Short mmCIF file of C-alpha atoms in Angstrom, two decimals:
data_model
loop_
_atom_site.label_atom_id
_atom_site.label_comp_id
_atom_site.label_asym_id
_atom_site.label_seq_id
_atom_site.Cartn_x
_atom_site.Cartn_y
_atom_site.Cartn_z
CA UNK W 1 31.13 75.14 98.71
CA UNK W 2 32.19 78.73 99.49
CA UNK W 3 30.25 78.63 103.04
CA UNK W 4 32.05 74.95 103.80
CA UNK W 5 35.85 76.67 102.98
CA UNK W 6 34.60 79.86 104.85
CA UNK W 7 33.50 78.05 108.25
CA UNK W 8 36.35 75.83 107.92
CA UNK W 9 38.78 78.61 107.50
CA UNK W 10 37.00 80.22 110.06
CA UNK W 11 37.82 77.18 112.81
CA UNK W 12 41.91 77.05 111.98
CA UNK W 13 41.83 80.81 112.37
CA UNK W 14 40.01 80.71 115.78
CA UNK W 15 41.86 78.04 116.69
CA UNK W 16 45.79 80.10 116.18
CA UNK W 17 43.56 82.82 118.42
CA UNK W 18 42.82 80.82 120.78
CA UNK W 19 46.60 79.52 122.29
CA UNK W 20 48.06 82.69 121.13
CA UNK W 21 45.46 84.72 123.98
CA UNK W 22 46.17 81.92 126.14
CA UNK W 23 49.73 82.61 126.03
CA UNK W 24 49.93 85.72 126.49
CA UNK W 25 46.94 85.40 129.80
CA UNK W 26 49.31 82.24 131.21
CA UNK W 27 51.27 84.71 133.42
CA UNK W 28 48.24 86.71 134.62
CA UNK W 29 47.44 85.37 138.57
CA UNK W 30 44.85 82.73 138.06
CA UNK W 31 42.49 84.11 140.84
CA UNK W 32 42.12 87.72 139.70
CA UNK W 33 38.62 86.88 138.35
CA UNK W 34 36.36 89.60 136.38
CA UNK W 35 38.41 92.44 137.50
CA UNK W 36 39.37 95.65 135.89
CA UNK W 37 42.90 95.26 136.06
CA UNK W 38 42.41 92.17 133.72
CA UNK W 39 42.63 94.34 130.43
CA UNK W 40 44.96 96.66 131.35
CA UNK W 41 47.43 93.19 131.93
CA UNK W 42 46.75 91.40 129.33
CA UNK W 43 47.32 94.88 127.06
CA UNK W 44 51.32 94.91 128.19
CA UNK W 45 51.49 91.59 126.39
CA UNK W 46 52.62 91.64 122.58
CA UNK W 47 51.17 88.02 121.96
CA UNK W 48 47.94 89.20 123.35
CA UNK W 49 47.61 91.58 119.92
CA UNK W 50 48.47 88.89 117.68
CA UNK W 51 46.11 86.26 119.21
CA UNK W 52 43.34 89.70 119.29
CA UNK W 53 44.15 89.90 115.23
CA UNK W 54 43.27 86.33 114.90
CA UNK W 55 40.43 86.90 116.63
CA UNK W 56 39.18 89.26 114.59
CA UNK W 57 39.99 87.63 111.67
CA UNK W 58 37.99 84.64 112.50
CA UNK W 59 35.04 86.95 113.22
CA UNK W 60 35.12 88.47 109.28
CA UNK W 61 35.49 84.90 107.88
CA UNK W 62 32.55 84.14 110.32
CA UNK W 63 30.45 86.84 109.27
CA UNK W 64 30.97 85.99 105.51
CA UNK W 65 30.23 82.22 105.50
CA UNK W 66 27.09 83.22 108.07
CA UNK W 67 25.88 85.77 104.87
CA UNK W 68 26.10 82.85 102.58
CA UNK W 69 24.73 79.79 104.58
CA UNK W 70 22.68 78.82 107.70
CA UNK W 71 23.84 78.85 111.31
CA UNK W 72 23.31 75.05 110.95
CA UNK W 73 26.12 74.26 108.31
CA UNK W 74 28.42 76.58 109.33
CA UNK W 75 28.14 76.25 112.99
CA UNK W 76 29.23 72.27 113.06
CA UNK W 77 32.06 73.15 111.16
CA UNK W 78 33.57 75.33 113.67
CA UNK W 79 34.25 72.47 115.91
CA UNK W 80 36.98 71.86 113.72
CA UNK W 81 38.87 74.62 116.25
CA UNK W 82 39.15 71.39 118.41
CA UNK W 83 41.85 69.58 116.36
CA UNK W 84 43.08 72.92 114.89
CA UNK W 85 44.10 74.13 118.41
CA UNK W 86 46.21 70.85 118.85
CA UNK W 87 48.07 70.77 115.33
CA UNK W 88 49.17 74.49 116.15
CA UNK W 89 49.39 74.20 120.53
CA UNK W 90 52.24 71.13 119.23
CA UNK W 91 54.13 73.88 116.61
CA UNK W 92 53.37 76.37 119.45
CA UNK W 93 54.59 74.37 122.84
CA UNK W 94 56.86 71.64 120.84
CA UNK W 95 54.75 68.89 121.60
CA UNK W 96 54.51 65.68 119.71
CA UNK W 97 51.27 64.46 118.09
CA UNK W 98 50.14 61.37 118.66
CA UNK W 99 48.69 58.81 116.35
CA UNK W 100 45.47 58.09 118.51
CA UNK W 101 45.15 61.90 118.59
CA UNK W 102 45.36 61.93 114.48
CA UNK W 103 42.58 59.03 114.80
CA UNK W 104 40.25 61.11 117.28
CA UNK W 105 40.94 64.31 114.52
CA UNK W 106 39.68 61.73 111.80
CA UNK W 107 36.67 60.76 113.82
CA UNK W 108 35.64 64.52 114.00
CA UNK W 109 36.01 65.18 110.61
CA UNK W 110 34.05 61.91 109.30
CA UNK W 111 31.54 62.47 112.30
CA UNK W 112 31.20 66.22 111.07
CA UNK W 113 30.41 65.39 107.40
CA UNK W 114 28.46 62.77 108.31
CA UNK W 115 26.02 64.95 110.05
CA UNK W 116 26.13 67.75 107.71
CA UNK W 117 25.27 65.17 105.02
CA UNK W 118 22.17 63.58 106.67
CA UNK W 119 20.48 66.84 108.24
CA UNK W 120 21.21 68.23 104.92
CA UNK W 121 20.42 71.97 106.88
CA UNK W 122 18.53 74.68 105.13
CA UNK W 123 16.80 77.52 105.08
CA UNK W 124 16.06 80.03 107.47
CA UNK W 125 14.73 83.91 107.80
CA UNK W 126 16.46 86.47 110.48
CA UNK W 127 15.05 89.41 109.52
CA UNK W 128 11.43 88.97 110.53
CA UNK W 129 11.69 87.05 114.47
CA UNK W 130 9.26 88.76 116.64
CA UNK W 131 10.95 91.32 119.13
CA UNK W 132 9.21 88.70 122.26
CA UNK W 133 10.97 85.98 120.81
CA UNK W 134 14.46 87.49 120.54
CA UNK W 135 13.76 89.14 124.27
CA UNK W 136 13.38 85.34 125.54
CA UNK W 137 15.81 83.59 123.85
CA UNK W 138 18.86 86.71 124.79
CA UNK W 139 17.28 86.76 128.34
CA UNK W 140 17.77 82.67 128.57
CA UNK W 141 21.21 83.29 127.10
CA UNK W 142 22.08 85.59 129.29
CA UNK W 143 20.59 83.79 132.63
CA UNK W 144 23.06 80.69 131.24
CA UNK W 145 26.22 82.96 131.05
CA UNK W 146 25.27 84.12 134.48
CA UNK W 147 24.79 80.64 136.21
CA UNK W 148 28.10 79.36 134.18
CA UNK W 149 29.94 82.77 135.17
CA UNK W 150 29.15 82.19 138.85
CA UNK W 151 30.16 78.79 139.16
CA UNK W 152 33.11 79.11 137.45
CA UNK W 153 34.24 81.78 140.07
CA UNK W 154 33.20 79.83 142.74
CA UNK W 155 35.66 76.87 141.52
CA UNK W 156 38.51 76.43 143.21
CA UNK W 157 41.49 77.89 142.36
CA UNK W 158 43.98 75.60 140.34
CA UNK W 159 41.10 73.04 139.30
CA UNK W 160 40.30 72.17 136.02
CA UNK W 161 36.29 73.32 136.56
CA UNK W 162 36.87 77.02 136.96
CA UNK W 163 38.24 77.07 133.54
CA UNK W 164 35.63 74.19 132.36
CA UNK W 165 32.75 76.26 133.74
CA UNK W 166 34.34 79.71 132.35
CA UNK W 167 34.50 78.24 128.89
CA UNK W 168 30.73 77.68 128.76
CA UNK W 169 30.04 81.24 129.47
CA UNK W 170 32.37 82.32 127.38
CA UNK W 171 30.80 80.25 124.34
CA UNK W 172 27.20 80.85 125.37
CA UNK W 173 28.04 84.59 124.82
CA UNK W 174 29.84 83.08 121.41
CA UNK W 175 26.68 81.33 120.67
CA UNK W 176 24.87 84.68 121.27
CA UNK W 177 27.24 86.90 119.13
CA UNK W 178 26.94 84.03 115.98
CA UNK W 179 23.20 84.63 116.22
CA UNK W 180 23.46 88.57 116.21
CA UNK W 181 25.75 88.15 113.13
CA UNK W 182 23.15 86.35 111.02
CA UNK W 183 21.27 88.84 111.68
CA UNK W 184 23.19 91.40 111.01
CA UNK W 185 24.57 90.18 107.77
CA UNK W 186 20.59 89.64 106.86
CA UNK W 187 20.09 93.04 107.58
CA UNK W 188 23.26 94.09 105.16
CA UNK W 189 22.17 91.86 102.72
CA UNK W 190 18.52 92.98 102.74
CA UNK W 191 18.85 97.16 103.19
CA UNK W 192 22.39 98.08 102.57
CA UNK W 193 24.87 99.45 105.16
CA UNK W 194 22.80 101.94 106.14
CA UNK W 195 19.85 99.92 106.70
CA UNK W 196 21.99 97.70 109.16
CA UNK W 197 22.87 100.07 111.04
CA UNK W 198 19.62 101.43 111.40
CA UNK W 199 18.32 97.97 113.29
CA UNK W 200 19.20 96.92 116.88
CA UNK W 201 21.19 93.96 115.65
CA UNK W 202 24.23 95.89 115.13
CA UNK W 203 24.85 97.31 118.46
CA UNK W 204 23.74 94.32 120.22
CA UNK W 205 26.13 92.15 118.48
CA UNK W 206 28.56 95.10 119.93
CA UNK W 207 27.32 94.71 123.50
CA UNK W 208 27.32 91.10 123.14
CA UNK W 209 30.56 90.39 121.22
CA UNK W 210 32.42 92.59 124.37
CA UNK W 211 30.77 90.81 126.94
CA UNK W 212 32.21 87.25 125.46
CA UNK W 213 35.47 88.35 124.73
CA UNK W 214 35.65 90.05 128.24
CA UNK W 215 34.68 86.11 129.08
CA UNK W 216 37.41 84.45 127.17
CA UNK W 217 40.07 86.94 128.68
CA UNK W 218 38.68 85.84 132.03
CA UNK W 219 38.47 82.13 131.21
CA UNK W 220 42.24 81.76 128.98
CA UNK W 221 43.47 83.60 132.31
CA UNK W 222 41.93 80.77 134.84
CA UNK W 223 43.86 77.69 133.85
CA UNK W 224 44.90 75.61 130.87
CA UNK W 225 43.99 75.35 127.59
CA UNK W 226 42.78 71.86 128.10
CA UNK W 227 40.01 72.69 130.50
CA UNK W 228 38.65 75.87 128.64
CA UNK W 229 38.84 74.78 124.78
CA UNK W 230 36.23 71.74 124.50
CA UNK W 231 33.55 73.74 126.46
CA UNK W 232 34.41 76.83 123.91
CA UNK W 233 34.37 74.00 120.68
CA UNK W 234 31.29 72.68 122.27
CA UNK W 235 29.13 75.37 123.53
CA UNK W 236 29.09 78.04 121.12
CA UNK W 237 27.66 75.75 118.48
CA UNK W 238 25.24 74.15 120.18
CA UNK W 239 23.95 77.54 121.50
CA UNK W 240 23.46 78.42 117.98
CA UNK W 241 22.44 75.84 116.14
CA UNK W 242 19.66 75.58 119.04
CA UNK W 243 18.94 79.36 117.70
CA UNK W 244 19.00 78.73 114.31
CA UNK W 245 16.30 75.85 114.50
CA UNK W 246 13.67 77.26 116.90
CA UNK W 247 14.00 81.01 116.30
CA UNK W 248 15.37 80.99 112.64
CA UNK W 249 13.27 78.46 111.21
CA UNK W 250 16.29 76.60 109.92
CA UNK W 251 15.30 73.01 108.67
CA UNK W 252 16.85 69.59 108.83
CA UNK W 253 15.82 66.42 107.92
CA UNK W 254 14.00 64.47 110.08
CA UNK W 255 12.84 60.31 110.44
CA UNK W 256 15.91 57.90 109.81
CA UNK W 257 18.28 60.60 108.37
CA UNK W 258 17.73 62.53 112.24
CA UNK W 259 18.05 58.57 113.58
CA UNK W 260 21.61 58.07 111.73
CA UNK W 261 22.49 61.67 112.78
CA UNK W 262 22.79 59.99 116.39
CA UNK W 263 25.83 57.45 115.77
CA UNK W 264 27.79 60.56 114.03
CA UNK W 265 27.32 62.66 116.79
CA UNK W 266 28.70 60.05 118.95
CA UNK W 267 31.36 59.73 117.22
CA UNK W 268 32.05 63.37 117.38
CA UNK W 269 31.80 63.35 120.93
CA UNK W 270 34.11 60.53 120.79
CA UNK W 271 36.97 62.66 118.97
CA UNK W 272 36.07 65.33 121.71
CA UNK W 273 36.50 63.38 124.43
CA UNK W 274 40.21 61.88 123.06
CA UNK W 275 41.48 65.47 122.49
CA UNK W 276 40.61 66.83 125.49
CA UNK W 277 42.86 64.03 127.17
CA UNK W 278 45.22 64.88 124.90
CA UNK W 279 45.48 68.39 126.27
CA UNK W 280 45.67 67.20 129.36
CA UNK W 281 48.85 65.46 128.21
CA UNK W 282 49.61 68.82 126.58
CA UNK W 283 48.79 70.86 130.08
CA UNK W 284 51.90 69.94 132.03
CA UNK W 285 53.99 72.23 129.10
CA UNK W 286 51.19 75.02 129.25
#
C-alpha cells in the first residue's frame, strides 16, 4: 500500500511541476533551442523555483516508493501526472473541466488498476546487472534521446512536433534517471550511505538526472503544454518498465492475465488520447 500512495503522490506532485516550469519557460523565445542562455532565463523567473521545488519533491517521493516496490508498479502509476496536470492547468489557467475529460480521467484510473491487478508485478534485483548489460541498455538510451533531441530541433518552429518530439527525449532521459534510482536506493538499502556512494550509480543518476532536466527546460520552452506532457506521461514509463523487465528481472504474469492486460492498456491509451485533445482545448489560454 505504501509504494501505491507513494507513486501516486509522486504523479500529482510532478504534475503541479510540470505547468508551474511551463509557466515560467512560456515567455522564453520558442526557437532558442539547447542554448546556454536557456538557464540563465529561465533563473530570472520566480515561478521557475517553485515549479524546480516540485520537481524535486516528486524526485524524493520517487525515490522512496522505488526503495519499497518494483519499477513495474510504481512506474504505471505515474501516468496519473496526465489527469493531474489538467485538474491543476484548470485552477492554474481558469479553465473549465469538462465531463468527457472527467470520463477519459476515469478510464485511466480503471485502465491503470486494471493492469496493475493482472500483471500482478514483482520482484526484481539491481544490485547485481552485469556492467555489459547496463553499458547497452544506457548507450540505447542515450542513442534514443539523441535521435528524439535532433528531430525535435529540426521541427518547425510553432508546430506541435518540436515540443512532441522534445518530450520523448526528455522522458527517455526520465526513464533513464528512474532506473539509476532503483539502483541507487538498492545500493542504500543494501550497504548504507556510504556504500552508495561508493558505486557508479550515484553519480550517473547525477549526470543523467541534469541531462533530462536540461531536456524538459528545453522542451516546456518549445511550445505548449499539450504537445510536450503525453510524450513525458508516456515515455518515461515505458522506458522503465522496459528496464525493469529485461535488465531487472522484474516478473509479471503471463498467458490470459498478459492477454486481458491488452484491453486495459487500450483503454489507457484511450484516456491519453482524450486529454491530450483536451489540452489542445486548453492551449489557446497557454
Amino acid at each position: 500500500m505504501l509504494v501505491y500512495v507513494l507513486a501516486i503522490l509522486t504523479a500529482a506532485v510532478n504534475a503541479a511541476a510540470s505547468v508551474l516550469q511551463r509557466a515560467a519557460n512560456r515567455k522564453r523565445p520558442a526557437d532558442e533551442l539547447f542554448h546556454p542562455r536557456l538557464i540563465a532565463r529561465i533563473l530570472r523567473e520566480p515561478m521557475w523555483f517553485a515549479g524546480l521545488a516540485a520537481m524535486i519533491a516528486s524526485f524524493v517521493l520517487m525515490a522512496a516508493a522505488l526503495a519499497s516496490g518494483p519499477i513495474v508498479v510504481v512506474e504505471p502509476l505515474l501516468m496519473l501526472d496526465l489527469p493531474f496536470t489538467l485538474v491543476i492547468a484548470r485552477a492554474f489557467f481558469g479553465r473549465r473541466t469538462r465531463a468527457g475529460e472527467w470520463r477519459a480521467v476515469a478510464a485511466i484510473t480503471v485502465g491503470l488498476a486494471a493492469l496493475l491487478f493482472l500483471l500482478a508485478p514483482s520482484g526484481g534485483d539491481a544490485a547485481h546487472v552485469p556492467g555489459r548489460t547496463w553499458l547497452i541498455g544506457l548507450g540505447a538510451s542515450a542513442g534514443l534521446i539523441a535521435v528524439f533531441a535532433v528531430l525535435g530541433g529540426r521541427a518547425p518552429v510553432g508546430s506541435l512536433a518540436r515540443p512532441a518530439l522534445l518530450s520523448l527525449a526528455a522522458g527517455t532521459g526520465f526513464g533513464v534517471t528512474t532506473v539509476l534510482t532503483k539502483a541507487f536506493t538498492t545500493d542504500l538499502v543494501d550497504g548504507g550511505l556510504a556504500g552508495a556512494f561508493a558505486t557508479w550509480h550515484v553519480y550517473g543518476l547525477l549526470a543523467a538526472g541534469a541531462l533530462a532536466f536540461f531536456l524538459l527546460q528545453v522542451t516546456f520552452g518549445s511550445g505548449p503544454l499539450i504537445a510536450a506532457q503525453p510524450g513525458l506521461t508516456g515515455t518515461e514509463p515505458v522506458v522503465a518498465m522496459v528496464w525493469g523487465v529485461v535488465v531487472f528481472g522484474e516478473q509479471v504474469r503471463g498467458g490470459w492475465y498478459a492477454t486481458l492486460a491488452v484491453p486495459a492498456v487500450a483503454l489507457i491509451a484511450a484516456g491519453v488520447a482524450v486529454l491530450g485533445r483536451s489540452f489542445a482545448a486548453a492551449g489557446s489560454r497557454d
